[in-house]
Amino acid sequence: MSKSKLELCHHILKEYHGELIAKVGFYLLKKAKGSSPLRQISLDTSLDVAKVQKALCVLIQHGLVAFQKSNKSFMEYSINIDKIMNHLRYSRYIHCAKVLYGDGAELLVEEILHAGQTDMATVVKKVTDRLNDALETAGHPKISSSLVRDKFNSLVQTHFLQRCFSPVLDDKKRVIRLEQPENVEELFSVQPMEVDGGNQGQKRKLTLDSDLPNKRFKTESTSKEASPGDSIFWQVNCERFHHHFRDQALISAVARRLDKKAGEIMRAILRISEVKTDPLAKQTVPVSFTEIFGSLQKELGFTRNLLEQYLHNMTDEVPEFVSKCDDSGGGMYVVNIFQALQALCKAHIESVVLERFGSKSLRIFRVILLKKQVEQSQIETCAMIPSKEAKELLYKMFEEGFVTITELAKTPDHAPSRTFYLFTVDIRQVARMLKEKCFKAIRNAIVKRNLEIMEHKRLLDKQERVDAIIADLEQQLQSGLEVDPAQKEEVQEVITPPERQQLTKVHTVTNTLEMSELQVDETLFILESYLAFTYHRPAPKKQQSAILI
């Protein structure tokens, strides 16, 4: 694990979970290839065992730390760095749920991400109360919890939410590890329950019992009676969201290259093949022309001839995205996921080259990409750039790792006069390098944003207090109480014009930094998605799902 990624994860833990948890998490991050027992963590971090226990409980609750009984009969803890990095995409998960299923799903995902894991009854009740409070303030009628539960079921059916792994117990009924069930579909099944009736107040509290050699995980219930399904805890399935983001990136790319109708065709192919294609397959399963035509919405106005023309244009114009593999069934089509991600990765790299070195360097870079391996003299000719300038730009890119040199010697002594020097671009190597730069950029943005907030903390706290008083006055007016209008003006005047100007500047800077984090993370996601296909790893079990992308 690189130093930049390690530092970024430390800042993420500190921002989302606080200083104490960040310290324990950072210690485990430095031992990413191994695991540590409770006492060792406490000793090395100079923290009390009780504090380390609380930190581990929070990390386990959010799925960031795994535990397993060691050969020496005590628990050992290890951290998952990829799940820490998922914190950067929490806002995208919430927005995605809102776009697909509405406000109820947005709040459900937000609450579950905040809790780490929770039971259905608790989260449905919280979301229902939040929605009803907002509706009551706006003067609209309240909604029943059954509507929120339907949203929950939709998220589970499309695999955006999944059950937490089942505990494995030893002979003394103590949890020794968490294990995924053999049947993956068990993770996405909802038991019937009555949300409006029964007891909804049951909560599970995760504790560590340090009085025993083996640390026990037990659940403490605040009530004796529980409704069905309360013992099942749910978490957000981040991989499913990533799969959706990847598909959306491919759809958007095709829509930009051709038009929106081509993007809808791409969406239809991905939707049909989704339940049949392995998540890490380089191609989707073949989809017939008839299936594509039948899945397209009638409002799009597609006829069979128009669809045939579009598919023909797509296979000609963007063959790295869609290709025809057979003529049966009116034609069989596949989405080349790996080639499409590689094309998107190249586009991001070219954008970096343009911003960093200029348009002439981009021409040189594209020539090398096109020719694969090319000599310097050929680059000057193809890019139509003077020799001296081309040499300077070329070696500047070589110095920063965007291009590499391959030596082909005519003689064993590798004499320069009898050696060919061929320039090439290793996309995988450049993607890894840019991924590290993304880690540094996000880390710097977080540090700068936190510094801005700390420097103006007094002023921001003052604005928060003023906003709270004004909100209280407005609530009194809505309740029918008499409030002097001049009182609101007096409260607003507490913040002077220079202070308001400074607050506007602070908010502008922090919002810009937050947007920068999101934009860099989008690039990081494309790079990681591409690199995931270049690593040799065992294919996971298929998870069938269906969703309107």
Coordinates of C-alpha atoms in Angstrom, one line a residue:
M1 CA 0.0 0.0 0.0
S2 CA 1.4 3.4 -1.0
K3 CA 2.1 6.2 1.5
S4 CA -0.4 8.6 -0.3
K5 CA -3.2 6.1 0.0
L6 CA -2.3 5.4 3.7
E7 CA -2.4 9.1 4.5
L8 CA -5.7 9.6 2.6
C9 CA -7.4 6.7 4.5
H10 CA -6.2 8.3 7.8
H11 CA -7.8 11.6 6.9
I12 CA -11.0 9.9 5.8
L13 CA -11.3 8.0 9.1
K14 CA -10.6 11.2 11.1
E15 CA -13.2 13.1 9.2
Y16 CA -16.0 10.5 9.3
H17 CA -15.3 8.8 12.7
G18 CA -13.1 11.0 14.8
E19 CA -9.6 11.2 16.2
L20 CA -9.7 8.1 18.4
I21 CA -11.0 5.7 15.7
A22 CA -8.6 7.2 13.2
K23 CA -5.7 6.4 15.5
V24 CA -6.7 2.8 15.9
G25 CA -7.6 2.5 12.2
F26 CA -4.3 4.0 11.1
Y27 CA -2.4 1.5 13.3
L28 CA -4.2 -1.4 11.6
L29 CA -3.6 0.2 8.2
K30 CA 0.1 0.1 8.8
K31 CA -0.3 -3.6 9.4
A32 CA -2.5 -4.1 6.3
K33 CA -0.9 -7.4 5.4
G34 CA -1.5 -8.9 8.9
S35 CA -3.8 -8.7 11.9
S36 CA -3.3 -7.7 15.5
P37 CA -4.9 -8.7 18.9
L38 CA -6.6 -6.3 21.2
R39 CA -3.8 -6.0 23.7
Q40 CA -1.2 -5.4 21.1
I41 CA -3.2 -2.6 19.5
S42 CA -3.7 -1.0 23.0
L43 CA 0.0 -1.3 23.7
D44 CA 1.3 0.1 20.4
T45 CA -1.2 3.0 20.3
S46 CA -0.8 3.9 24.0
L47 CA -4.6 3.8 24.4
D48 CA -6.6 2.2 27.2
V49 CA -8.1 -1.2 26.3
A50 CA -11.6 0.2 26.8
K51 CA -11.0 2.9 24.3
V52 CA -9.6 0.5 21.8
Q53 CA -12.6 -1.7 22.3
K54 CA -15.0 1.1 21.6
A55 CA -13.0 2.1 18.5
L56 CA -13.0 -1.5 17.2
C57 CA -16.8 -1.8 17.8
V58 CA -17.4 1.2 15.6
L59 CA -15.1 0.0 12.9
I60 CA -16.7 -3.5 13.0
Q61 CA -20.2 -1.9 13.0
H62 CA -19.3 -0.1 9.7
G63 CA -17.7 -3.2 8.2
L64 CA -14.2 -1.7 8.1
V65 CA -12.6 -4.2 10.4
A66 CA -12.8 -8.0 10.3
F67 CA -12.0 -10.3 13.2
Q68 CA -11.2 -14.0 13.5
K69 CA -10.1 -16.3 16.2
S70 CA -6.4 -17.0 16.0
N71 CA -4.4 -20.2 16.7
K72 CA -3.5 -18.8 20.1
S73 CA -7.2 -18.7 21.1
F74 CA -7.7 -14.9 21.0
M75 CA -9.2 -12.5 18.5
E76 CA -7.2 -10.8 15.9
Y77 CA -8.4 -7.7 13.9
S78 CA -7.6 -6.6 10.4
I79 CA -8.8 -3.6 8.4
N80 CA -10.2 -3.4 4.9
I81 CA -8.7 -0.4 3.1
D82 CA -11.1 -0.6 0.1
K83 CA -14.1 -0.1 2.4
I84 CA -12.4 3.0 3.9
M85 CA -12.0 4.4 0.4
N86 CA -15.7 3.9 -0.2
H87 CA -16.4 6.7 2.2
L88 CA -15.5 9.1 -0.6
R89 CA -18.5 7.9 -2.6
Y90 CA -21.1 8.0 0.1
S91 CA -22.7 11.1 -1.4
R92 CA -22.9 9.4 -4.8
Y93 CA -24.6 6.4 -3.3
I94 CA -27.2 8.6 -1.7
H95 CA -27.8 10.6 -4.9
C96 CA -28.0 7.4 -6.9
A97 CA -30.7 6.0 -4.6
K98 CA -32.7 9.3 -4.9
V99 CA -32.5 9.3 -8.7
L100 CA -33.6 5.7 -9.0
Y101 CA -36.2 5.4 -6.2
G102 CA -37.0 8.8 -4.8
D103 CA -36.6 10.6 -1.5
G104 CA -37.5 7.6 0.7
A105 CA -34.7 5.5 -0.8
E106 CA -32.3 8.4 -0.4
L107 CA -33.0 8.7 3.3
L108 CA -32.8 4.9 3.8
V109 CA -29.3 4.7 2.2
E110 CA -28.2 7.8 4.2
E111 CA -29.4 6.3 7.5
I112 CA -27.8 2.9 6.9
L113 CA -24.5 4.5 5.8
H114 CA -24.6 6.6 9.0
A115 CA -25.3 3.6 11.2
G116 CA -23.0 1.1 9.3
Q117 CA -25.6 -1.7 9.8
T118 CA -29.1 -1.7 11.2
D119 CA -32.3 -3.7 11.2
M120 CA -35.2 -2.9 8.8
A121 CA -37.7 -1.8 11.5
T122 CA -35.4 0.8 13.0
V123 CA -34.4 2.4 9.8
V124 CA -37.9 2.4 8.3
K125 CA -39.2 4.1 11.4
K126 CA -36.5 6.8 11.4
V127 CA -37.0 7.5 7.7
T128 CA -40.8 7.6 8.1
D129 CA -40.5 10.1 11.0
R130 CA -38.1 12.3 9.0
L131 CA -40.3 12.4 6.0
N132 CA -43.4 13.1 8.1
D133 CA -41.7 15.9 9.9
A134 CA -40.8 17.5 6.6
L135 CA -44.3 17.0 5.1
E136 CA -45.9 18.4 8.3
T137 CA -43.7 21.5 8.0
A138 CA -44.7 22.0 4.4
G139 CA -48.4 21.4 5.2
H140 CA -48.8 18.1 3.4
P141 CA -50.5 14.9 4.8
K142 CA -48.3 12.3 6.4
I143 CA -47.3 9.0 4.8
S144 CA -47.4 5.5 6.2
S145 CA -44.4 3.4 6.9
S146 CA -45.5 0.8 4.4
L147 CA -44.5 3.2 1.6
V148 CA -41.0 3.5 3.0
R149 CA -40.8 -0.3 3.5
D150 CA -41.6 -0.7 -0.2
K151 CA -38.6 1.5 -1.0
F152 CA -36.5 -0.7 1.3
N153 CA -37.7 -3.9 -0.5
S154 CA -36.9 -2.3 -3.9
L155 CA -33.3 -1.5 -2.8
V156 CA -32.9 -5.1 -1.5
Q157 CA -34.4 -6.7 -4.6
T158 CA -32.0 -4.8 -6.8
H159 CA -29.1 -5.7 -4.5
F160 CA -28.3 -2.1 -3.4
L161 CA -28.8 -3.3 0.2
Q162 CA -27.8 -6.7 1.5
R163 CA -27.8 -8.6 4.8
C164 CA -24.8 -8.6 7.0
F165 CA -22.8 -11.8 7.1
S166 CA -23.9 -14.4 9.6
P167 CA -21.9 -15.0 12.8
V168 CA -20.0 -18.3 13.3
L169 CA -20.0 -19.5 16.9
D170 CA -17.6 -21.7 18.8
D171 CA -18.6 -24.4 21.3
K172 CA -19.2 -21.8 24.0
K173 CA -21.6 -19.8 21.8
R174 CA -19.0 -17.1 21.2
V175 CA -18.7 -15.3 17.8
I176 CA -15.3 -16.2 16.2
R177 CA -15.9 -14.7 12.7
L178 CA -18.5 -13.5 10.3
E179 CA -19.2 -15.7 7.2
Q180 CA -21.0 -15.2 3.9
P181 CA -23.7 -17.8 3.3
E182 CA -23.2 -20.4 0.6
N183 CA -26.3 -19.3 -1.2
V184 CA -25.7 -15.7 -2.2
E185 CA -29.4 -15.1 -2.7
E186 CA -29.9 -15.4 1.1
L187 CA -28.2 -12.0 1.4
F188 CA -31.0 -10.4 -0.6
S189 CA -34.2 -11.9 0.9
V190 CA -36.5 -9.9 3.1
Q191 CA -38.6 -11.6 5.8
P192 CA -42.2 -10.5 6.2
M193 CA -42.7 -8.1 9.0
E194 CA -45.3 -5.7 10.3
V195 CA -43.8 -2.2 10.4
D196 CA -46.8 -0.2 11.6
G197 CA -47.5 -2.5 14.5
G198 CA -45.4 -4.4 17.1
N199 CA -42.3 -3.2 18.7
Q200 CA -39.9 -1.1 16.6
G201 CA -37.5 -0.1 19.4
Q202 CA -35.2 -3.1 19.4
K203 CA -31.6 -2.2 18.9
R204 CA -28.4 -4.2 18.7
K205 CA -25.4 -3.0 20.7
L206 CA -22.1 -4.5 19.8
T207 CA -19.8 -5.0 22.8
L208 CA -16.4 -6.5 23.5
D209 CA -16.1 -8.6 26.7
S210 CA -12.5 -8.2 27.8
D211 CA -12.9 -10.4 30.9
L212 CA -12.6 -13.6 28.8
P213 CA -9.6 -14.8 26.8
N214 CA -11.8 -14.8 23.7
K215 CA -13.5 -11.4 23.1
R216 CA -17.3 -12.0 22.8
F217 CA -19.6 -10.2 20.6
K218 CA -23.1 -10.1 21.9
T219 CA -26.3 -8.3 21.2
E220 CA -28.2 -6.4 23.9
S221 CA -31.8 -5.7 23.2
T222 CA -33.7 -2.8 24.7
S223 CA -36.9 -4.8 24.6
K224 CA -38.0 -8.3 25.2
E225 CA -40.3 -8.7 22.3
A226 CA -39.2 -8.2 18.7
S227 CA -41.1 -8.2 15.5
P228 CA -40.1 -10.6 12.7
G229 CA -37.0 -9.6 10.8
D230 CA -35.6 -7.4 13.6
S231 CA -32.8 -9.8 14.2
I232 CA -31.6 -9.4 10.6
F233 CA -29.2 -6.5 10.0
W234 CA -28.7 -4.8 6.7
Q235 CA -25.8 -2.8 5.1
V236 CA -25.2 -1.0 1.9
N237 CA -23.8 -3.1 -1.0
C238 CA -21.1 -0.8 -2.3
E239 CA -20.1 -3.2 -5.1
R240 CA -23.6 -3.0 -6.5
F241 CA -23.5 0.8 -6.6
H242 CA -20.0 0.6 -8.3
H243 CA -21.5 -1.7 -10.9
H244 CA -24.2 0.8 -11.6
F245 CA -21.7 3.7 -11.8
R246 CA -19.6 1.8 -14.3
D247 CA -22.7 1.1 -16.5
Q248 CA -23.7 4.7 -16.3
A249 CA -20.2 5.8 -17.4
L250 CA -20.4 3.5 -20.5
I251 CA -23.9 4.8 -21.3
S252 CA -22.8 8.5 -21.0
A253 CA -19.8 7.8 -23.1
V254 CA -21.8 6.3 -26.0
A255 CA -24.4 9.2 -25.7
R256 CA -21.6 11.7 -26.0
R257 CA -20.0 10.0 -29.0
L258 CA -23.3 9.5 -30.9
D259 CA -26.5 10.7 -29.3
K260 CA -29.0 10.0 -26.5
K261 CA -30.8 7.3 -28.4
A262 CA -27.6 5.3 -28.8
G263 CA -27.1 5.7 -25.1
E264 CA -30.6 4.2 -24.5
I265 CA -29.7 1.2 -26.7
M266 CA -26.5 0.8 -24.6
R267 CA -28.6 0.9 -21.5
A268 CA -31.0 -1.7 -22.8
I269 CA -28.2 -4.1 -23.6
L270 CA -26.6 -3.7 -20.2
R271 CA -29.9 -4.1 -18.5
I272 CA -30.7 -7.4 -20.3
S273 CA -27.3 -8.9 -19.8
E274 CA -26.9 -7.7 -16.2
V275 CA -28.3 -10.8 -14.5
K276 CA -26.4 -13.2 -16.8
T277 CA -23.0 -11.5 -16.8
D278 CA -20.2 -12.1 -14.3
P279 CA -19.3 -8.7 -12.6
L280 CA -15.7 -9.1 -13.8
A281 CA -16.4 -10.5 -17.2
K282 CA -14.6 -8.6 -20.0
Q283 CA -17.7 -8.9 -22.2
T284 CA -21.4 -9.2 -21.5
V285 CA -23.3 -12.2 -22.7
P286 CA -24.6 -11.9 -26.2
V287 CA -28.0 -10.2 -26.5
S288 CA -30.2 -10.7 -29.6
F289 CA -31.7 -7.9 -31.7
T290 CA -35.2 -9.0 -30.7
E291 CA -34.4 -8.8 -27.0
I292 CA -33.0 -5.3 -27.5
F293 CA -36.0 -4.1 -29.5
G294 CA -38.5 -5.6 -26.9
S295 CA -36.8 -3.9 -24.0
L296 CA -36.7 -0.3 -25.4
Q297 CA -39.4 2.0 -24.2
K298 CA -42.1 2.9 -26.8
E299 CA -41.7 6.6 -26.0
L300 CA -38.3 6.5 -27.7
G301 CA -39.9 5.9 -31.0
F302 CA -37.7 3.1 -32.2
T303 CA -38.7 1.0 -35.2
R304 CA -36.9 -2.2 -36.2
N305 CA -35.3 -0.5 -39.2
L306 CA -34.2 2.5 -37.0
L307 CA -32.8 0.2 -34.3
E308 CA -30.9 -1.8 -37.0
Q309 CA -29.3 1.4 -38.3
Y310 CA -28.3 2.6 -34.9
L311 CA -26.7 -0.8 -34.0
H312 CA -24.9 -0.8 -37.3
N313 CA -23.6 2.7 -36.6
M314 CA -22.6 1.8 -33.0
T315 CA -20.6 -1.2 -34.1
D316 CA -18.8 0.9 -36.7
E317 CA -18.3 4.2 -34.8
V318 CA -17.7 2.8 -31.3
P319 CA -16.6 -0.8 -31.7
E320 CA -14.7 -0.7 -28.4
F321 CA -18.1 -0.3 -26.7
V322 CA -20.5 -2.5 -28.8
S323 CA -19.7 -5.2 -31.3
K324 CA -21.7 -7.8 -33.3
C325 CA -20.7 -11.4 -32.5
D326 CA -23.3 -13.4 -34.5
D327 CA -26.1 -13.1 -37.1
S328 CA -28.6 -15.4 -35.4
G329 CA -31.8 -13.9 -33.9
G330 CA -31.5 -10.8 -36.1
G331 CA -28.0 -10.3 -34.8
M332 CA -26.3 -10.9 -31.5
Y333 CA -24.5 -8.0 -29.8
V334 CA -22.2 -7.7 -26.8
V335 CA -20.8 -4.8 -24.8
N336 CA -17.0 -4.9 -24.6
I337 CA -16.7 -3.8 -21.0
F338 CA -12.9 -4.0 -20.7
Q339 CA -12.3 -2.3 -24.0
A340 CA -14.8 0.4 -23.1
L341 CA -13.2 1.0 -19.8
Q342 CA -9.8 1.1 -21.4
A343 CA -11.1 3.7 -23.9
L344 CA -12.4 5.8 -21.0
C345 CA -9.1 5.4 -19.1
K346 CA -7.2 6.6 -22.2
A347 CA -9.5 9.6 -22.5
H348 CA -8.8 10.6 -18.9
I349 CA -5.1 10.2 -19.4
E350 CA -5.2 12.3 -22.5
S351 CA -7.1 15.0 -20.6
V352 CA -4.3 15.0 -18.0
V353 CA -1.6 15.2 -20.7
L354 CA -3.4 18.2 -22.3
E355 CA -3.7 20.1 -19.0
R356 CA -0.2 19.3 -17.9
F357 CA 1.9 19.5 -21.1
G358 CA -0.3 21.3 -23.7
S359 CA -1.9 20.5 -27.0
K360 CA 1.3 19.6 -28.9
S361 CA 2.3 17.1 -26.3
L362 CA -1.2 15.5 -26.6
R363 CA -0.6 15.1 -30.4
I364 CA 2.7 13.3 -29.6
F365 CA 1.0 11.2 -27.0
R366 CA -1.8 10.2 -29.4
V367 CA 0.7 9.3 -32.1
I368 CA 2.5 7.0 -29.7
L369 CA -0.8 5.4 -28.7
L370 CA -1.8 4.9 -32.4
K371 CA 1.6 3.5 -33.5
K372 CA 2.2 1.4 -30.4
Q373 CA 6.0 1.6 -30.7
V374 CA 7.6 4.5 -32.7
E375 CA 11.0 6.1 -33.1
Q376 CA 11.5 9.8 -32.3
S377 CA 12.0 10.8 -36.0
Q378 CA 8.6 9.2 -36.9
I379 CA 6.9 11.0 -34.0
E380 CA 8.2 14.4 -35.4
T381 CA 6.9 13.6 -38.8
C382 CA 3.5 12.3 -37.8
A383 CA 2.8 15.0 -35.2
M384 CA 4.1 17.7 -37.5
I385 CA 6.2 19.3 -34.8
P386 CA 9.7 20.7 -35.2
S387 CA 12.5 18.3 -34.1
K388 CA 13.8 20.4 -31.2
E389 CA 10.4 21.1 -29.7
A390 CA 9.2 17.5 -30.2
K391 CA 12.3 16.3 -28.4
E392 CA 11.7 18.6 -25.4
L393 CA 8.1 17.7 -25.1
L394 CA 8.7 14.0 -25.5
Y395 CA 11.4 13.8 -22.9
K396 CA 9.4 15.8 -20.5
M397 CA 6.6 13.2 -20.7
F398 CA 9.2 10.5 -20.4
E399 CA 10.6 12.1 -17.3
E400 CA 7.2 12.1 -15.6
G401 CA 6.3 8.5 -16.6
F402 CA 3.7 9.1 -19.3
V403 CA 5.8 7.4 -22.0
T404 CA 8.5 4.7 -21.8
I405 CA 11.4 3.7 -24.0
T406 CA 12.2 0.2 -25.3
E407 CA 15.7 -0.5 -26.5
L408 CA 16.3 -2.8 -29.5
A409 CA 20.0 -3.4 -29.9
K410 CA 21.5 -4.6 -33.2
T411 CA 24.7 -5.9 -31.4
P412 CA 25.3 -7.4 -28.0
D413 CA 27.3 -4.4 -26.8
H414 CA 24.2 -2.2 -26.9
A415 CA 26.1 0.6 -28.5
P416 CA 23.8 3.7 -28.9
S417 CA 24.7 4.1 -32.6
R418 CA 23.5 0.6 -33.3
T419 CA 20.4 0.6 -31.0
F420 CA 16.8 1.6 -31.9
Y421 CA 15.0 3.6 -29.2
L422 CA 11.2 3.0 -29.5
F423 CA 8.8 5.1 -27.5
T424 CA 5.6 3.5 -26.2
V425 CA 2.8 4.1 -23.7
D426 CA 2.0 1.5 -21.0
I427 CA -1.6 2.4 -20.2
R428 CA -1.7 0.2 -17.1
Q429 CA 1.5 1.8 -15.7
V430 CA 0.2 5.3 -16.4
A431 CA -3.2 4.5 -14.8
R432 CA -1.4 3.3 -11.7
M433 CA 0.7 6.5 -11.6
L434 CA -2.4 8.7 -12.0
K435 CA -4.2 6.7 -9.3
E436 CA -1.5 7.7 -6.9
K437 CA -1.8 11.3 -8.0
C438 CA -5.5 11.1 -7.4
F439 CA -4.9 9.9 -3.8
K440 CA -2.6 12.9 -3.2
A441 CA -5.0 15.3 -4.8
I442 CA -8.0 14.2 -2.7
R443 CA -5.9 14.1 0.5
N444 CA -4.7 17.7 -0.2
A445 CA -8.2 18.9 -0.8
I446 CA -9.4 17.4 2.5
V447 CA -6.5 19.0 4.4
K448 CA -7.1 22.4 2.8
R449 CA -10.8 22.3 3.4
N450 CA -10.4 21.3 7.1
L451 CA -7.8 24.1 7.5
E452 CA -10.2 26.7 6.1
I453 CA -12.9 25.5 8.5
M454 CA -10.5 25.6 11.5
E455 CA -9.2 29.1 10.6
H456 CA -12.8 30.5 10.5
K457 CA -14.4 28.2 13.1
R458 CA -15.4 31.1 15.4
L459 CA -17.2 32.9 12.5
L460 CA -18.9 29.7 11.3
D461 CA -20.1 28.9 14.8
K462 CA -21.5 32.4 15.1
Q463 CA -23.4 31.9 11.8
E464 CA -24.7 28.6 13.0
R465 CA -26.1 30.1 16.2
V466 CA -27.7 33.0 14.2
D467 CA -29.3 30.6 11.7
A468 CA -30.6 28.5 14.6
I469 CA -32.3 31.5 16.3
I470 CA -33.8 32.7 13.0
A471 CA -35.1 29.2 12.3
D472 CA -36.7 29.1 15.8
L473 CA -38.4 32.5 15.1
E474 CA -39.7 31.3 11.8
Q475 CA -41.1 28.1 13.4
Q476 CA -42.9 30.3 16.0
L477 CA -44.5 32.3 13.2
Q478 CA -45.7 29.1 11.5
S479 CA -47.1 27.9 14.8
G480 CA -49.3 31.1 15.1
L481 CA -47.3 32.8 17.9
E482 CA -46.7 36.5 17.7
V483 CA -43.1 37.5 16.9
D484 CA -41.8 41.0 16.5
P485 CA -40.5 41.3 12.9
A486 CA -37.8 43.7 14.1
Q487 CA -36.4 40.9 16.3
K488 CA -35.4 38.8 13.2
E489 CA -33.7 41.8 11.7
E490 CA -31.8 42.5 14.9
V491 CA -30.6 38.8 14.9
Q492 CA -29.4 39.1 11.3
E493 CA -27.5 42.3 12.0
V494 CA -25.4 40.4 14.6
I495 CA -23.2 39.3 11.7
T496 CA -21.6 42.4 10.2
P497 CA -21.2 43.0 6.4
P498 CA -17.4 42.3 6.5
E499 CA -18.2 39.0 8.3
R500 CA -20.8 38.1 5.7
Q501 CA -18.3 38.8 3.0
Q502 CA -15.8 36.5 4.7
L503 CA -18.4 33.8 5.2
T504 CA -19.3 33.9 1.5
K505 CA -15.6 33.5 0.6
V506 CA -15.2 30.6 3.1
H507 CA -18.3 28.8 1.7
T508 CA -17.1 29.3 -1.8
V509 CA -13.7 27.8 -1.1
T510 CA -15.0 24.8 0.8
N511 CA -17.6 24.1 -1.8
T512 CA -15.0 24.3 -4.5
L513 CA -12.8 21.9 -2.6
E514 CA -15.7 19.4 -2.1
M515 CA -16.5 19.5 -5.8
S516 CA -12.8 18.9 -6.6
E517 CA -12.9 15.8 -4.3
L518 CA -15.9 14.4 -6.1
Q519 CA -14.5 15.1 -9.6
V520 CA -11.1 13.6 -8.8
D521 CA -12.9 10.6 -7.3
E522 CA -14.8 10.1 -10.6
T523 CA -11.4 9.9 -12.4
L524 CA -10.2 7.5 -9.7
F525 CA -13.2 5.3 -10.1
I526 CA -12.6 4.9 -13.9
L527 CA -8.9 4.1 -13.3
E528 CA -9.7 1.6 -10.6
S529 CA -12.4 0.0 -12.7
Y530 CA -10.0 -0.5 -15.6
L531 CA -7.2 -1.8 -13.4
A532 CA -9.5 -4.3 -11.8
F533 CA -9.8 -6.1 -15.1
T534 CA -6.0 -6.2 -15.5
Y535 CA -5.4 -8.0 -12.2
H536 CA -5.7 -11.7 -12.1
R537 CA -8.2 -12.6 -9.4
P538 CA -10.8 -15.4 -8.9
A539 CA -14.2 -14.5 -10.3
P540 CA -16.8 -13.9 -7.5
K541 CA -20.1 -15.8 -7.3
K542 CA -22.8 -14.4 -9.6
Q543 CA -25.2 -12.0 -8.0
Q544 CA -28.4 -11.8 -10.0
S545 CA -30.2 -8.5 -9.9
A546 CA -32.4 -6.4 -12.0
I547 CA -32.6 -2.6 -12.2
L548 CA -33.7 0.1 -14.5
I549 CA -30.3 1.7 -15.1

